[in-house]
Amino acid sequence: MSRPRRPDPPPMQTNDVRIAAAGTVAWAIALVVLLIVGLPSEDRWWLWVCATGIGIGLFAMWYIPRLQAGRARAEAARAQRRAERRAVSPPEGSTAEGSPAAEPTADPPAERERVD
């Protein structure tokens, strides 16, 4: 007989901008080292790899706060809609006219928000 499954732990809170900044700094250090060491002409593409890493890191530091704010807004809107539905819906098993309650309906597709 198996034991009941424990609930999943909540997601760990991390500072994603700091992680992106650390990666960007690492690429910048790699670029400086490669510029100091000097590369043969056939290996100069490594400089572009470092430049691309720095560019992606800068984009990430700009984008991550916006992504997290959007997710927080979407979650707040979902929580508000759930609270409004609970406040408006009649007690379980009855309606205002006294007939049995209809099955709750799901959000129409237009109201659903996609969060990536």
JSON list of N, CA, C and O in Angstrom, two decimals, residues 19-78:
[
{"chain": "A", "resi": 19, "resn": "ILE", "atom": "N", "xyz": [20.70, 36.71, -11.76]},
{"chain": "A", "resi": 19, "resn": "ILE", "atom": "CA", "xyz": [21.27, 35.57, -12.49]},
{"chain": "A", "resi": 19, "resn": "ILE", "atom": "C", "xyz": [21.64, 35.98, -13.91]},
{"chain": "A", "resi": 19, "resn": "ILE", "atom": "O", "xyz": [22.72, 35.65, -14.41]},
{"chain": "A", "resi": 20, "resn": "ALA", "atom": "N", "xyz": [20.76, 36.73, -14.57]},
{"chain": "A", "resi": 20, "resn": "ALA", "atom": "CA", "xyz": [21.06, 37.21, -15.92]},
{"chain": "A", "resi": 20, "resn": "ALA", "atom": "C", "xyz": [22.25, 38.16, -15.90]},
{"chain": "A", "resi": 20, "resn": "ALA", "atom": "O", "xyz": [23.10, 38.12, -16.81]},
{"chain": "A", "resi": 21, "resn": "ALA", "atom": "N", "xyz": [22.34, 38.99, -14.89]},
{"chain": "A", "resi": 21, "resn": "ALA", "atom": "CA", "xyz": [23.47, 39.92, -14.77]},
{"chain": "A", "resi": 21, "resn": "ALA", "atom": "C", "xyz": [24.78, 39.16, -14.58]},
{"chain": "A", "resi": 21, "resn": "ALA", "atom": "O", "xyz": [25.81, 39.53, -15.16]},
{"chain": "A", "resi": 22, "resn": "ALA", "atom": "N", "xyz": [24.74, 38.10, -13.78]},
{"chain": "A", "resi": 22, "resn": "ALA", "atom": "CA", "xyz": [25.96, 37.30, -13.56]},
{"chain": "A", "resi": 22, "resn": "ALA", "atom": "C", "xyz": [26.42, 36.66, -14.87]},
{"chain": "A", "resi": 22, "resn": "ALA", "atom": "O", "xyz": [27.62, 36.65, -15.18]},
{"chain": "A", "resi": 23, "resn": "GLY", "atom": "N", "xyz": [25.49, 36.15, -15.66]},
{"chain": "A", "resi": 23, "resn": "GLY", "atom": "CA", "xyz": [25.85, 35.57, -16.95]},
{"chain": "A", "resi": 23, "resn": "GLY", "atom": "C", "xyz": [26.41, 36.62, -17.91]},
{"chain": "A", "resi": 23, "resn": "GLY", "atom": "O", "xyz": [27.37, 36.37, -18.64]},
{"chain": "A", "resi": 24, "resn": "THR", "atom": "N", "xyz": [25.82, 37.81, -17.89]},
{"chain": "A", "resi": 24, "resn": "THR", "atom": "CA", "xyz": [26.29, 38.89, -18.75]},
{"chain": "A", "resi": 24, "resn": "THR", "atom": "C", "xyz": [27.71, 39.30, -18.37]},
{"chain": "A", "resi": 24, "resn": "THR", "atom": "O", "xyz": [28.56, 39.51, -19.23]},
{"chain": "A", "resi": 25, "resn": "VAL", "atom": "N", "xyz": [27.97, 39.40, -17.07]},
{"chain": "A", "resi": 25, "resn": "VAL", "atom": "CA", "xyz": [29.31, 39.74, -16.61]},
{"chain": "A", "resi": 25, "resn": "VAL", "atom": "C", "xyz": [30.30, 38.65, -17.01]},
{"chain": "A", "resi": 25, "resn": "VAL", "atom": "O", "xyz": [31.43, 38.94, -17.43]},
{"chain": "A", "resi": 26, "resn": "ALA", "atom": "N", "xyz": [29.90, 37.38, -16.91]},
{"chain": "A", "resi": 26, "resn": "ALA", "atom": "CA", "xyz": [30.78, 36.28, -17.31]},
{"chain": "A", "resi": 26, "resn": "ALA", "atom": "C", "xyz": [31.15, 36.39, -18.80]},
{"chain": "A", "resi": 26, "resn": "ALA", "atom": "O", "xyz": [32.32, 36.20, -19.17]},
{"chain": "A", "resi": 27, "resn": "TRP", "atom": "N", "xyz": [30.17, 36.71, -19.66]},
{"chain": "A", "resi": 27, "resn": "TRP", "atom": "CA", "xyz": [30.46, 36.87, -21.08]},
{"chain": "A", "resi": 27, "resn": "TRP", "atom": "C", "xyz": [31.37, 38.07, -21.32]},
{"chain": "A", "resi": 27, "resn": "TRP", "atom": "O", "xyz": [32.24, 38.05, -22.20]},
{"chain": "A", "resi": 28, "resn": "ALA", "atom": "N", "xyz": [31.17, 39.15, -20.56]},
{"chain": "A", "resi": 28, "resn": "ALA", "atom": "CA", "xyz": [32.01, 40.34, -20.71]},
{"chain": "A", "resi": 28, "resn": "ALA", "atom": "C", "xyz": [33.46, 40.02, -20.30]},
{"chain": "A", "resi": 28, "resn": "ALA", "atom": "O", "xyz": [34.40, 40.45, -20.98]},
{"chain": "A", "resi": 29, "resn": "ILE", "atom": "N", "xyz": [33.62, 39.27, -19.23]},
{"chain": "A", "resi": 29, "resn": "ILE", "atom": "CA", "xyz": [34.97, 38.87, -18.80]},
{"chain": "A", "resi": 29, "resn": "ILE", "atom": "C", "xyz": [35.62, 37.99, -19.87]},
{"chain": "A", "resi": 29, "resn": "ILE", "atom": "O", "xyz": [36.80, 38.17, -20.20]},
{"chain": "A", "resi": 30, "resn": "ALA", "atom": "N", "xyz": [34.85, 37.06, -20.43]},
{"chain": "A", "resi": 30, "resn": "ALA", "atom": "CA", "xyz": [35.38, 36.21, -21.49]},
{"chain": "A", "resi": 30, "resn": "ALA", "atom": "C", "xyz": [35.81, 37.05, -22.69]},
{"chain": "A", "resi": 30, "resn": "ALA", "atom": "O", "xyz": [36.87, 36.79, -23.30]},
{"chain": "A", "resi": 31, "resn": "LEU", "atom": "N", "xyz": [35.03, 38.06, -23.04]},
{"chain": "A", "resi": 31, "resn": "LEU", "atom": "CA", "xyz": [35.38, 38.93, -24.16]},
{"chain": "A", "resi": 31, "resn": "LEU", "atom": "C", "xyz": [36.68, 39.67, -23.89]},
{"chain": "A", "resi": 31, "resn": "LEU", "atom": "O", "xyz": [37.57, 39.73, -24.75]},
{"chain": "A", "resi": 32, "resn": "VAL", "atom": "N", "xyz": [36.82, 40.23, -22.69]},
{"chain": "A", "resi": 32, "resn": "VAL", "atom": "CA", "xyz": [38.04, 40.95, -22.33]},
{"chain": "A", "resi": 32, "resn": "VAL", "atom": "C", "xyz": [39.25, 40.02, -22.38]},
{"chain": "A", "resi": 32, "resn": "VAL", "atom": "O", "xyz": [40.30, 40.38, -22.92]},
{"chain": "A", "resi": 33, "resn": "VAL", "atom": "N", "xyz": [39.11, 38.82, -21.84]},
{"chain": "A", "resi": 33, "resn": "VAL", "atom": "CA", "xyz": [40.22, 37.86, -21.85]},
{"chain": "A", "resi": 33, "resn": "VAL", "atom": "C", "xyz": [40.62, 37.53, -23.29]},
{"chain": "A", "resi": 33, "resn": "VAL", "atom": "O", "xyz": [41.81, 37.50, -23.64]},
{"chain": "A", "resi": 34, "resn": "LEU", "atom": "N", "xyz": [39.64, 37.30, -24.14]},
{"chain": "A", "resi": 34, "resn": "LEU", "atom": "CA", "xyz": [39.96, 36.98, -25.53]},
{"chain": "A", "resi": 34, "resn": "LEU", "atom": "C", "xyz": [40.61, 38.15, -26.25]},
{"chain": "A", "resi": 34, "resn": "LEU", "atom": "O", "xyz": [41.49, 37.96, -27.11]},
{"chain": "A", "resi": 35, "resn": "LEU", "atom": "N", "xyz": [40.20, 39.38, -25.93]},
{"chain": "A", "resi": 35, "resn": "LEU", "atom": "CA", "xyz": [40.83, 40.54, -26.54]},
{"chain": "A", "resi": 35, "resn": "LEU", "atom": "C", "xyz": [42.27, 40.72, -26.07]},
{"chain": "A", "resi": 35, "resn": "LEU", "atom": "O", "xyz": [43.14, 41.12, -26.84]},
{"chain": "A", "resi": 36, "resn": "ILE", "atom": "N", "xyz": [42.53, 40.42, -24.80]},
{"chain": "A", "resi": 36, "resn": "ILE", "atom": "CA", "xyz": [43.88, 40.55, -24.25]},
{"chain": "A", "resi": 36, "resn": "ILE", "atom": "C", "xyz": [44.79, 39.46, -24.81]},
{"chain": "A", "resi": 36, "resn": "ILE", "atom": "O", "xyz": [45.93, 39.74, -25.22]},
{"chain": "A", "resi": 37, "resn": "VAL", "atom": "N", "xyz": [44.30, 38.23, -24.84]},
{"chain": "A", "resi": 37, "resn": "VAL", "atom": "CA", "xyz": [45.10, 37.09, -25.30]},
{"chain": "A", "resi": 37, "resn": "VAL", "atom": "C", "xyz": [45.39, 37.23, -26.79]},
{"chain": "A", "resi": 37, "resn": "VAL", "atom": "O", "xyz": [46.48, 36.91, -27.24]},
{"chain": "A", "resi": 38, "resn": "GLY", "atom": "N", "xyz": [44.45, 37.70, -27.53]},
{"chain": "A", "resi": 38, "resn": "GLY", "atom": "CA", "xyz": [44.60, 37.79, -28.99]},
{"chain": "A", "resi": 38, "resn": "GLY", "atom": "C", "xyz": [44.30, 36.43, -29.61]},
{"chain": "A", "resi": 38, "resn": "GLY", "atom": "O", "xyz": [44.78, 35.39, -29.15]},
{"chain": "A", "resi": 39, "resn": "LEU", "atom": "N", "xyz": [43.53, 36.45, -30.64]},
{"chain": "A", "resi": 39, "resn": "LEU", "atom": "CA", "xyz": [43.12, 35.22, -31.30]},
{"chain": "A", "resi": 39, "resn": "LEU", "atom": "C", "xyz": [43.63, 35.22, -32.74]},
{"chain": "A", "resi": 39, "resn": "LEU", "atom": "O", "xyz": [43.71, 36.27, -33.37]},
{"chain": "A", "resi": 40, "resn": "PRO", "atom": "N", "xyz": [43.95, 34.03, -33.26]},
{"chain": "A", "resi": 40, "resn": "PRO", "atom": "CA", "xyz": [44.26, 33.96, -34.69]},
{"chain": "A", "resi": 40, "resn": "PRO", "atom": "C", "xyz": [43.01, 34.34, -35.49]},
{"chain": "A", "resi": 40, "resn": "PRO", "atom": "O", "xyz": [41.88, 34.26, -35.01]},
{"chain": "A", "resi": 41, "resn": "SER", "atom": "N", "xyz": [43.20, 34.77, -36.71]},
{"chain": "A", "resi": 41, "resn": "SER", "atom": "CA", "xyz": [42.08, 35.28, -37.50]},
{"chain": "A", "resi": 41, "resn": "SER", "atom": "C", "xyz": [40.98, 34.24, -37.72]},
{"chain": "A", "resi": 41, "resn": "SER", "atom": "O", "xyz": [39.81, 34.59, -37.83]},
{"chain": "A", "resi": 42, "resn": "GLU", "atom": "N", "xyz": [41.31, 32.94, -37.76]},
{"chain": "A", "resi": 42, "resn": "GLU", "atom": "CA", "xyz": [40.26, 31.93, -37.96]},
{"chain": "A", "resi": 42, "resn": "GLU", "atom": "C", "xyz": [39.43, 31.68, -36.70]},
{"chain": "A", "resi": 42, "resn": "GLU", "atom": "O", "xyz": [38.38, 31.05, -36.77]},
{"chain": "A", "resi": 43, "resn": "ASP", "atom": "N", "xyz": [39.88, 32.16, -35.55]},
{"chain": "A", "resi": 43, "resn": "ASP", "atom": "CA", "xyz": [39.13, 31.97, -34.31]},
{"chain": "A", "resi": 43, "resn": "ASP", "atom": "C", "xyz": [38.49, 33.27, -33.79]},
{"chain": "A", "resi": 43, "resn": "ASP", "atom": "O", "xyz": [38.03, 33.33, -32.66]},
{"chain": "A", "resi": 44, "resn": "ARG", "atom": "N", "xyz": [38.42, 34.28, -34.61]},
{"chain": "A", "resi": 44, "resn": "ARG", "atom": "CA", "xyz": [37.83, 35.56, -34.18]},
{"chain": "A", "resi": 44, "resn": "ARG", "atom": "C", "xyz": [36.32, 35.46, -33.96]},
{"chain": "A", "resi": 44, "resn": "ARG", "atom": "O", "xyz": [35.72, 36.34, -33.34]},
{"chain": "A", "resi": 45, "resn": "TRP", "atom": "N", "xyz": [35.68, 34.41, -34.43]},
{"chain": "A", "resi": 45, "resn": "TRP", "atom": "CA", "xyz": [34.25, 34.26, -34.23]},
{"chain": "A", "resi": 45, "resn": "TRP", "atom": "C", "xyz": [33.91, 34.13, -32.74]},
{"chain": "A", "resi": 45, "resn": "TRP", "atom": "O", "xyz": [32.79, 34.42, -32.34]},
{"chain": "A", "resi": 46, "resn": "TRP", "atom": "N", "xyz": [34.88, 33.73, -31.91]},
{"chain": "A", "resi": 46, "resn": "TRP", "atom": "CA", "xyz": [34.63, 33.65, -30.47]},
{"chain": "A", "resi": 46, "resn": "TRP", "atom": "C", "xyz": [34.29, 35.03, -29.90]},
{"chain": "A", "resi": 46, "resn": "TRP", "atom": "O", "xyz": [33.54, 35.14, -28.94]},
{"chain": "A", "resi": 47, "resn": "LEU", "atom": "N", "xyz": [34.85, 36.08, -30.48]},
{"chain": "A", "resi": 47, "resn": "LEU", "atom": "CA", "xyz": [34.52, 37.43, -30.01]},
{"chain": "A", "resi": 47, "resn": "LEU", "atom": "C", "xyz": [33.04, 37.72, -30.24]},
{"chain": "A", "resi": 47, "resn": "LEU", "atom": "O", "xyz": [32.38, 38.33, -29.39]},
{"chain": "A", "resi": 48, "resn": "TRP", "atom": "N", "xyz": [32.50, 37.26, -31.36]},
{"chain": "A", "resi": 48, "resn": "TRP", "atom": "CA", "xyz": [31.08, 37.46, -31.64]},
{"chain": "A", "resi": 48, "resn": "TRP", "atom": "C", "xyz": [30.20, 36.60, -30.73]},
{"chain": "A", "resi": 48, "resn": "TRP", "atom": "O", "xyz": [29.09, 37.01, -30.38]},
{"chain": "A", "resi": 49, "resn": "VAL", "atom": "N", "xyz": [30.72, 35.46, -30.36]},
{"chain": "A", "resi": 49, "resn": "VAL", "atom": "CA", "xyz": [29.96, 34.63, -29.40]},
{"chain": "A", "resi": 49, "resn": "VAL", "atom": "C", "xyz": [29.83, 35.38, -28.07]},
{"chain": "A", "resi": 49, "resn": "VAL", "atom": "O", "xyz": [28.74, 35.46, -27.48]},
{"chain": "A", "resi": 50, "resn": "CYS", "atom": "N", "xyz": [30.93, 35.97, -27.62]},
{"chain": "A", "resi": 50, "resn": "CYS", "atom": "CA", "xyz": [30.89, 36.74, -26.37]},
{"chain": "A", "resi": 50, "resn": "CYS", "atom": "C", "xyz": [29.98, 37.96, -26.50]},
{"chain": "A", "resi": 50, "resn": "CYS", "atom": "O", "xyz": [29.20, 38.26, -25.59]},
{"chain": "A", "resi": 51, "resn": "ALA", "atom": "N", "xyz": [30.07, 38.66, -27.63]},
{"chain": "A", "resi": 51, "resn": "ALA", "atom": "CA", "xyz": [29.23, 39.85, -27.84]},
{"chain": "A", "resi": 51, "resn": "ALA", "atom": "C", "xyz": [27.75, 39.45, -27.86]},
{"chain": "A", "resi": 51, "resn": "ALA", "atom": "O", "xyz": [26.90, 40.16, -27.29]},
{"chain": "A", "resi": 52, "resn": "THR", "atom": "N", "xyz": [27.45, 38.33, -28.48]},
{"chain": "A", "resi": 52, "resn": "THR", "atom": "CA", "xyz": [26.06, 37.85, -28.51]},
{"chain": "A", "resi": 52, "resn": "THR", "atom": "C", "xyz": [25.59, 37.50, -27.10]},
{"chain": "A", "resi": 52, "resn": "THR", "atom": "O", "xyz": [24.46, 37.82, -26.71]},
{"chain": "A", "resi": 53, "resn": "GLY", "atom": "N", "xyz": [26.44, 36.84, -26.31]},
{"chain": "A", "resi": 53, "resn": "GLY", "atom": "CA", "xyz": [26.08, 36.51, -24.93]},
{"chain": "A", "resi": 53, "resn": "GLY", "atom": "C", "xyz": [25.80, 37.75, -24.10]},
{"chain": "A", "resi": 53, "resn": "GLY", "atom": "O", "xyz": [24.85, 37.79, -23.30]},
{"chain": "A", "resi": 54, "resn": "ILE", "atom": "N", "xyz": [26.61, 38.79, -24.31]},
{"chain": "A", "resi": 54, "resn": "ILE", "atom": "CA", "xyz": [26.38, 40.05, -23.60]},
{"chain": "A", "resi": 54, "resn": "ILE", "atom": "C", "xyz": [25.05, 40.67, -24.04]},
{"chain": "A", "resi": 54, "resn": "ILE", "atom": "O", "xyz": [24.26, 41.13, -23.20]},
{"chain": "A", "resi": 55, "resn": "GLY", "atom": "N", "xyz": [24.80, 40.67, -25.33]},
{"chain": "A", "resi": 55, "resn": "GLY", "atom": "CA", "xyz": [23.54, 41.24, -25.84]},
{"chain": "A", "resi": 55, "resn": "GLY", "atom": "C", "xyz": [22.32, 40.51, -25.31]},
{"chain": "A", "resi": 55, "resn": "GLY", "atom": "O", "xyz": [21.34, 41.13, -24.89]},
{"chain": "A", "resi": 56, "resn": "ILE", "atom": "N", "xyz": [22.36, 39.19, -25.31]},
{"chain": "A", "resi": 56, "resn": "ILE", "atom": "CA", "xyz": [21.23, 38.41, -24.80]},
{"chain": "A", "resi": 56, "resn": "ILE", "atom": "C", "xyz": [21.05, 38.65, -23.30]},
{"chain": "A", "resi": 56, "resn": "ILE", "atom": "O", "xyz": [19.93, 38.76, -22.80]},
{"chain": "A", "resi": 57, "resn": "GLY", "atom": "N", "xyz": [22.16, 38.76, -22.57]},
{"chain": "A", "resi": 57, "resn": "GLY", "atom": "CA", "xyz": [22.08, 39.03, -21.14]},
{"chain": "A", "resi": 57, "resn": "GLY", "atom": "C", "xyz": [21.45, 40.38, -20.85]},
{"chain": "A", "resi": 57, "resn": "GLY", "atom": "O", "xyz": [20.64, 40.53, -19.93]},
{"chain": "A", "resi": 58, "resn": "LEU", "atom": "N", "xyz": [21.83, 41.40, -21.62]},
{"chain": "A", "resi": 58, "resn": "LEU", "atom": "CA", "xyz": [21.23, 42.72, -21.43]},
{"chain": "A", "resi": 58, "resn": "LEU", "atom": "C", "xyz": [19.74, 42.71, -21.74]},
{"chain": "A", "resi": 58, "resn": "LEU", "atom": "O", "xyz": [18.94, 43.32, -21.03]},
{"chain": "A", "resi": 59, "resn": "PHE", "atom": "N", "xyz": [19.37, 41.99, -22.81]},
{"chain": "A", "resi": 59, "resn": "PHE", "atom": "CA", "xyz": [17.95, 41.86, -23.13]},
{"chain": "A", "resi": 59, "resn": "PHE", "atom": "C", "xyz": [17.22, 41.16, -21.99]},
{"chain": "A", "resi": 59, "resn": "PHE", "atom": "O", "xyz": [16.12, 41.58, -21.60]},
{"chain": "A", "resi": 60, "resn": "ALA", "atom": "N", "xyz": [17.81, 40.11, -21.43]},
{"chain": "A", "resi": 60, "resn": "ALA", "atom": "CA", "xyz": [17.17, 39.38, -20.33]},
{"chain": "A", "resi": 60, "resn": "ALA", "atom": "C", "xyz": [16.97, 40.28, -19.12]},
{"chain": "A", "resi": 60, "resn": "ALA", "atom": "O", "xyz": [15.93, 40.22, -18.46]},
{"chain": "A", "resi": 61, "resn": "MET", "atom": "N", "xyz": [17.97, 41.10, -18.81]},
{"chain": "A", "resi": 61, "resn": "MET", "atom": "CA", "xyz": [17.84, 42.00, -17.65]},
{"chain": "A", "resi": 61, "resn": "MET", "atom": "C", "xyz": [16.73, 43.03, -17.88]},
{"chain": "A", "resi": 61, "resn": "MET", "atom": "O", "xyz": [16.12, 43.49, -16.93]},
{"chain": "A", "resi": 62, "resn": "TRP", "atom": "N", "xyz": [16.46, 43.39, -19.13]},
{"chain": "A", "resi": 62, "resn": "TRP", "atom": "CA", "xyz": [15.37, 44.30, -19.44]},
{"chain": "A", "resi": 62, "resn": "TRP", "atom": "C", "xyz": [14.03, 43.57, -19.43]},
{"chain": "A", "resi": 62, "resn": "TRP", "atom": "O", "xyz": [13.02, 44.10, -18.94]},
{"chain": "A", "resi": 63, "resn": "TYR", "atom": "N", "xyz": [13.99, 42.35, -19.94]},
{"chain": "A", "resi": 63, "resn": "TYR", "atom": "CA", "xyz": [12.73, 41.63, -20.17]},
{"chain": "A", "resi": 63, "resn": "TYR", "atom": "C", "xyz": [12.19, 40.94, -18.91]},
{"chain": "A", "resi": 63, "resn": "TYR", "atom": "O", "xyz": [10.97, 40.90, -18.71]},
{"chain": "A", "resi": 64, "resn": "ILE", "atom": "N", "xyz": [13.04, 40.39, -18.08]},
{"chain": "A", "resi": 64, "resn": "ILE", "atom": "CA", "xyz": [12.60, 39.58, -16.93]},
{"chain": "A", "resi": 64, "resn": "ILE", "atom": "C", "xyz": [11.65, 40.36, -16.01]},
{"chain": "A", "resi": 64, "resn": "ILE", "atom": "O", "xyz": [10.60, 39.82, -15.63]},
{"chain": "A", "resi": 65, "resn": "PRO", "atom": "N", "xyz": [11.95, 41.60, -15.61]},
{"chain": "A", "resi": 65, "resn": "PRO", "atom": "CA", "xyz": [10.99, 42.30, -14.74]},
{"chain": "A", "resi": 65, "resn": "PRO", "atom": "C", "xyz": [9.63, 42.49, -15.40]},
{"chain": "A", "resi": 65, "resn": "PRO", "atom": "O", "xyz": [8.60, 42.38, -14.74]},
{"chain": "A", "resi": 66, "resn": "ARG", "atom": "N", "xyz": [9.61, 42.73, -16.70]},
{"chain": "A", "resi": 66, "resn": "ARG", "atom": "CA", "xyz": [8.34, 42.89, -17.40]},
{"chain": "A", "resi": 66, "resn": "ARG", "atom": "C", "xyz": [7.57, 41.58, -17.46]},
{"chain": "A", "resi": 66, "resn": "ARG", "atom": "O", "xyz": [6.36, 41.54, -17.32]},
{"chain": "A", "resi": 67, "resn": "LEU", "atom": "N", "xyz": [8.27, 40.49, -17.68]},
{"chain": "A", "resi": 67, "resn": "LEU", "atom": "CA", "xyz": [7.64, 39.17, -17.69]},
{"chain": "A", "resi": 67, "resn": "LEU", "atom": "C", "xyz": [7.02, 38.85, -16.34]},
{"chain": "A", "resi": 67, "resn": "LEU", "atom": "O", "xyz": [5.87, 38.43, -16.25]},
{"chain": "A", "resi": 68, "resn": "GLN", "atom": "N", "xyz": [7.78, 39.07, -15.27]},
{"chain": "A", "resi": 68, "resn": "GLN", "atom": "CA", "xyz": [7.27, 38.77, -13.93]},
{"chain": "A", "resi": 68, "resn": "GLN", "atom": "C", "xyz": [6.11, 39.67, -13.55]},
{"chain": "A", "resi": 68, "resn": "GLN", "atom": "O", "xyz": [5.15, 39.22, -12.93]},
{"chain": "A", "resi": 69, "resn": "ALA", "atom": "N", "xyz": [6.16, 40.94, -13.94]},
{"chain": "A", "resi": 69, "resn": "ALA", "atom": "CA", "xyz": [5.05, 41.84, -13.65]},
{"chain": "A", "resi": 69, "resn": "ALA", "atom": "C", "xyz": [3.80, 41.41, -14.41]},
{"chain": "A", "resi": 69, "resn": "ALA", "atom": "O", "xyz": [2.69, 41.45, -13.86]},
{"chain": "A", "resi": 70, "resn": "GLY", "atom": "N", "xyz": [3.95, 40.99, -15.64]},
{"chain": "A", "resi": 70, "resn": "GLY", "atom": "CA", "xyz": [2.81, 40.52, -16.42]},
{"chain": "A", "resi": 70, "resn": "GLY", "atom": "C", "xyz": [2.18, 39.27, -15.82]},
{"chain": "A", "resi": 70, "resn": "GLY", "atom": "O", "xyz": [0.96, 39.13, -15.76]},
{"chain": "A", "resi": 71, "resn": "ARG", "atom": "N", "xyz": [3.02, 38.37, -15.37]},
{"chain": "A", "resi": 71, "resn": "ARG", "atom": "CA", "xyz": [2.50, 37.16, -14.72]},
{"chain": "A", "resi": 71, "resn": "ARG", "atom": "C", "xyz": [1.78, 37.50, -13.43]},
{"chain": "A", "resi": 71, "resn": "ARG", "atom": "O", "xyz": [0.73, 36.92, -13.13]},
{"chain": "A", "resi": 72, "resn": "ALA", "atom": "N", "xyz": [2.32, 38.43, -12.65]},
{"chain": "A", "resi": 72, "resn": "ALA", "atom": "CA", "xyz": [1.66, 38.83, -11.41]},
{"chain": "A", "resi": 72, "resn": "ALA", "atom": "C", "xyz": [0.31, 39.48, -11.69]},
{"chain": "A", "resi": 72, "resn": "ALA", "atom": "O", "xyz": [-0.68, 39.21, -11.00]},
{"chain": "A", "resi": 73, "resn": "ARG", "atom": "N", "xyz": [0.25, 40.34, -12.73]},
{"chain": "A", "resi": 73, "resn": "ARG", "atom": "CA", "xyz": [-1.03, 40.97, -13.09]},
{"chain": "A", "resi": 73, "resn": "ARG", "atom": "C", "xyz": [-2.05, 39.93, -13.53]},
{"chain": "A", "resi": 73, "resn": "ARG", "atom": "O", "xyz": [-3.22, 39.99, -13.16]},
{"chain": "A", "resi": 74, "resn": "ALA", "atom": "N", "xyz": [-1.61, 38.95, -14.32]},
{"chain": "A", "resi": 74, "resn": "ALA", "atom": "CA", "xyz": [-2.53, 37.90, -14.78]},
{"chain": "A", "resi": 74, "resn": "ALA", "atom": "C", "xyz": [-3.05, 37.07, -13.61]},
{"chain": "A", "resi": 74, "resn": "ALA", "atom": "O", "xyz": [-4.23, 36.75, -13.55]},
{"chain": "A", "resi": 75, "resn": "GLU", "atom": "N", "xyz": [-2.18, 36.75, -12.68]},
{"chain": "A", "resi": 75, "resn": "GLU", "atom": "CA", "xyz": [-2.60, 35.96, -11.51]},
{"chain": "A", "resi": 75, "resn": "GLU", "atom": "C", "xyz": [-3.57, 36.77, -10.64]},
{"chain": "A", "resi": 75, "resn": "GLU", "atom": "O", "xyz": [-4.55, 36.23, -10.14]},
{"chain": "A", "resi": 76, "resn": "ALA", "atom": "N", "xyz": [-3.31, 38.06, -10.47]},
{"chain": "A", "resi": 76, "resn": "ALA", "atom": "CA", "xyz": [-4.22, 38.90, -9.69]},
{"chain": "A", "resi": 76, "resn": "ALA", "atom": "C", "xyz": [-5.59, 39.00, -10.37]},
{"chain": "A", "resi": 76, "resn": "ALA", "atom": "O", "xyz": [-6.62, 38.96, -9.70]},
{"chain": "A", "resi": 77, "resn": "ALA", "atom": "N", "xyz": [-5.59, 39.11, -11.69]},
{"chain": "A", "resi": 77, "resn": "ALA", "atom": "CA", "xyz": [-6.86, 39.19, -12.41]},
{"chain": "A", "resi": 77, "resn": "ALA", "atom": "C", "xyz": [-7.63, 37.88, -12.28]},
{"chain": "A", "resi": 77, "resn": "ALA", "atom": "O", "xyz": [-8.85, 37.89, -12.09]},
{"chain": "A", "resi": 78, "resn": "ARG", "atom": "N", "xyz": [-6.93, 36.74, -12.37]},
{"chain": "A", "resi": 78, "resn": "ARG", "atom": "CA", "xyz": [-7.61, 35.44, -12.18]},
{"chain": "A", "resi": 78, "resn": "ARG", "atom": "C", "xyz": [-8.17, 35.32, -10.78]},
{"chain": "A", "resi": 78, "resn": "ARG", "atom": "O", "xyz": [-9.30, 34.86, -10.59]}
]
